[in-house]
């Protein structure tokens, strides 16, 4: 028997099929990334595209709810820590306690001037008196005498500054507002200075401080 001649065109069709398969794979490789990125926000979206419902647009950058809370609390701190510092200057039984009082007076006088300037430019309101808890601390300090005053002053103020330091760090790391960022820098420097001079009094109970800082703060959120 004669061998069958080869079927013409089979090799051509096989090659064409490979070419079509290759083109199809390439097309899918181009389309899939487009699908995966279709729902993602543009990388160069402007600030207005990233504002949340709690953000306020300003000429200095978006002002978040945390930014406003921070500015509010800087003012509150000055309203009670400045008079507390004056009490320490008058009633402190040691040079270290009176020195800590002077640092509080000077530091919060400076911060209060700064926060007034910031809120004036941002159009934010400021509290006019300390919170109920802060007023209670002032009453406690006014009633204390001698070494009892020294201990209460050092521990109450050290606890308050420890809590504020955490907020300052959070705001400084995340704020998009240039005025708030600068205020956070000033607040950080002032708070660290106050922590050092309060600890230098020798009256800070670090065991009690660690327990109090680990517990949830009992200060209610400020009323807007």
Coordinates of C-alpha atoms in Angstrom, one line a residue, residues 71-176:
X71 CA -6.4 72.8 70.5
X72 CA -9.3 72.7 73.0
X73 CA -7.3 70.7 75.5
X74 CA -4.2 72.9 75.2
X75 CA -6.3 75.8 76.3
X76 CA -7.9 73.8 79.1
X77 CA -4.5 72.7 80.4
X78 CA -3.4 76.3 80.7
X79 CA -6.6 77.3 82.5
X80 CA -5.8 75.1 85.5
X81 CA -2.1 74.3 85.3
X82 CA -1.1 77.9 85.3
X83 CA -2.9 78.6 88.6
X84 CA -1.6 75.3 90.0
X85 CA 1.9 76.5 89.2
X86 CA 1.3 79.7 91.1
X87 CA 0.1 77.7 94.1
X88 CA 3.4 75.7 93.9
X89 CA 5.4 78.9 93.9
X90 CA 3.6 80.1 97.0
X91 CA 3.1 76.9 99.0
X92 CA 5.9 74.6 97.9
X93 CA 8.1 73.6 100.8
X94 CA 11.2 72.8 98.6
X95 CA 13.1 74.7 96.0
X96 CA 12.4 71.9 93.5
X97 CA 8.6 72.2 94.0
X98 CA 8.7 76.0 93.6
X99 CA 10.9 75.6 90.5
X100 CA 8.4 73.2 89.0
X101 CA 5.7 75.8 89.7
X102 CA 7.6 78.5 87.9
X103 CA 8.1 76.3 84.9
X104 CA 4.4 75.6 84.7
X105 CA 3.5 79.3 84.9
X106 CA 6.0 80.3 82.2
X107 CA 5.2 77.3 80.0
X108 CA 1.5 77.7 80.0
X109 CA 1.6 81.5 79.6
X110 CA 3.6 80.9 76.4
X111 CA 1.2 78.1 75.2
X112 CA -1.9 80.0 76.0
X113 CA -0.6 82.9 73.9
X114 CA 0.2 80.4 71.1
X115 CA -3.2 78.7 71.2
X116 CA -5.1 82.0 71.1
X117 CA -3.2 83.0 68.0
X118 CA -3.9 79.7 66.3
X119 CA -7.6 79.7 67.1
X120 CA -8.0 83.2 66.0
X121 CA -6.6 82.3 62.5
X122 CA -8.7 79.1 62.4
X123 CA -11.9 80.6 63.7
X124 CA -12.3 78.2 66.6
X125 CA -13.9 78.9 69.9
X126 CA -12.0 78.5 73.2
X127 CA -13.2 77.3 76.7
X128 CA -13.3 80.0 79.3
X129 CA -12.9 77.8 82.4
X130 CA -11.3 74.4 83.4
X131 CA -13.3 71.2 83.3
X132 CA -15.0 69.9 86.4
X133 CA -12.2 67.4 87.1
X134 CA -9.6 70.1 86.7
X135 CA -11.4 72.5 89.0
X136 CA -11.5 69.6 91.5
X137 CA -7.8 69.2 91.3
X138 CA -7.3 72.9 92.0
X139 CA -9.6 72.7 95.0
X140 CA -7.5 69.8 96.3
X141 CA -4.3 71.7 95.9
X142 CA -5.7 74.8 97.6
X143 CA -6.7 72.8 100.6
X144 CA -3.4 70.9 101.0
X145 CA -0.5 72.2 103.1
X146 CA 3.1 71.4 103.6
X147 CA 4.6 68.2 102.2
X148 CA 1.1 66.9 101.5
X149 CA 0.8 69.8 99.0
X150 CA 4.1 68.9 97.5
X151 CA 3.2 65.3 96.9
X152 CA -0.3 66.1 95.6
X153 CA 1.0 68.8 93.3
X154 CA 3.8 66.6 91.8
X155 CA 1.6 63.5 91.3
X156 CA -1.6 65.2 90.0
X157 CA 0.4 67.4 87.5
X158 CA 2.7 64.5 86.4
X159 CA -0.4 62.3 85.7
X160 CA -2.0 65.1 83.7
X161 CA 1.1 65.7 81.6
X162 CA 1.6 62.0 80.9
X163 CA -1.9 61.8 79.4
X164 CA -1.4 65.0 77.4
X165 CA 1.9 63.8 76.0
X166 CA 0.2 60.8 74.3
X167 CA -2.3 63.1 72.6
X168 CA 0.4 65.6 71.5
X169 CA 2.4 62.7 69.8
X170 CA -0.7 61.4 68.0
X171 CA -1.6 64.9 66.7
X172 CA 1.9 65.7 65.7
X173 CA 2.2 62.5 63.7
X174 CA -1.1 62.7 61.8
X175 CA -2.2 66.3 61.5
X176 CA -2.5 67.9 58.0

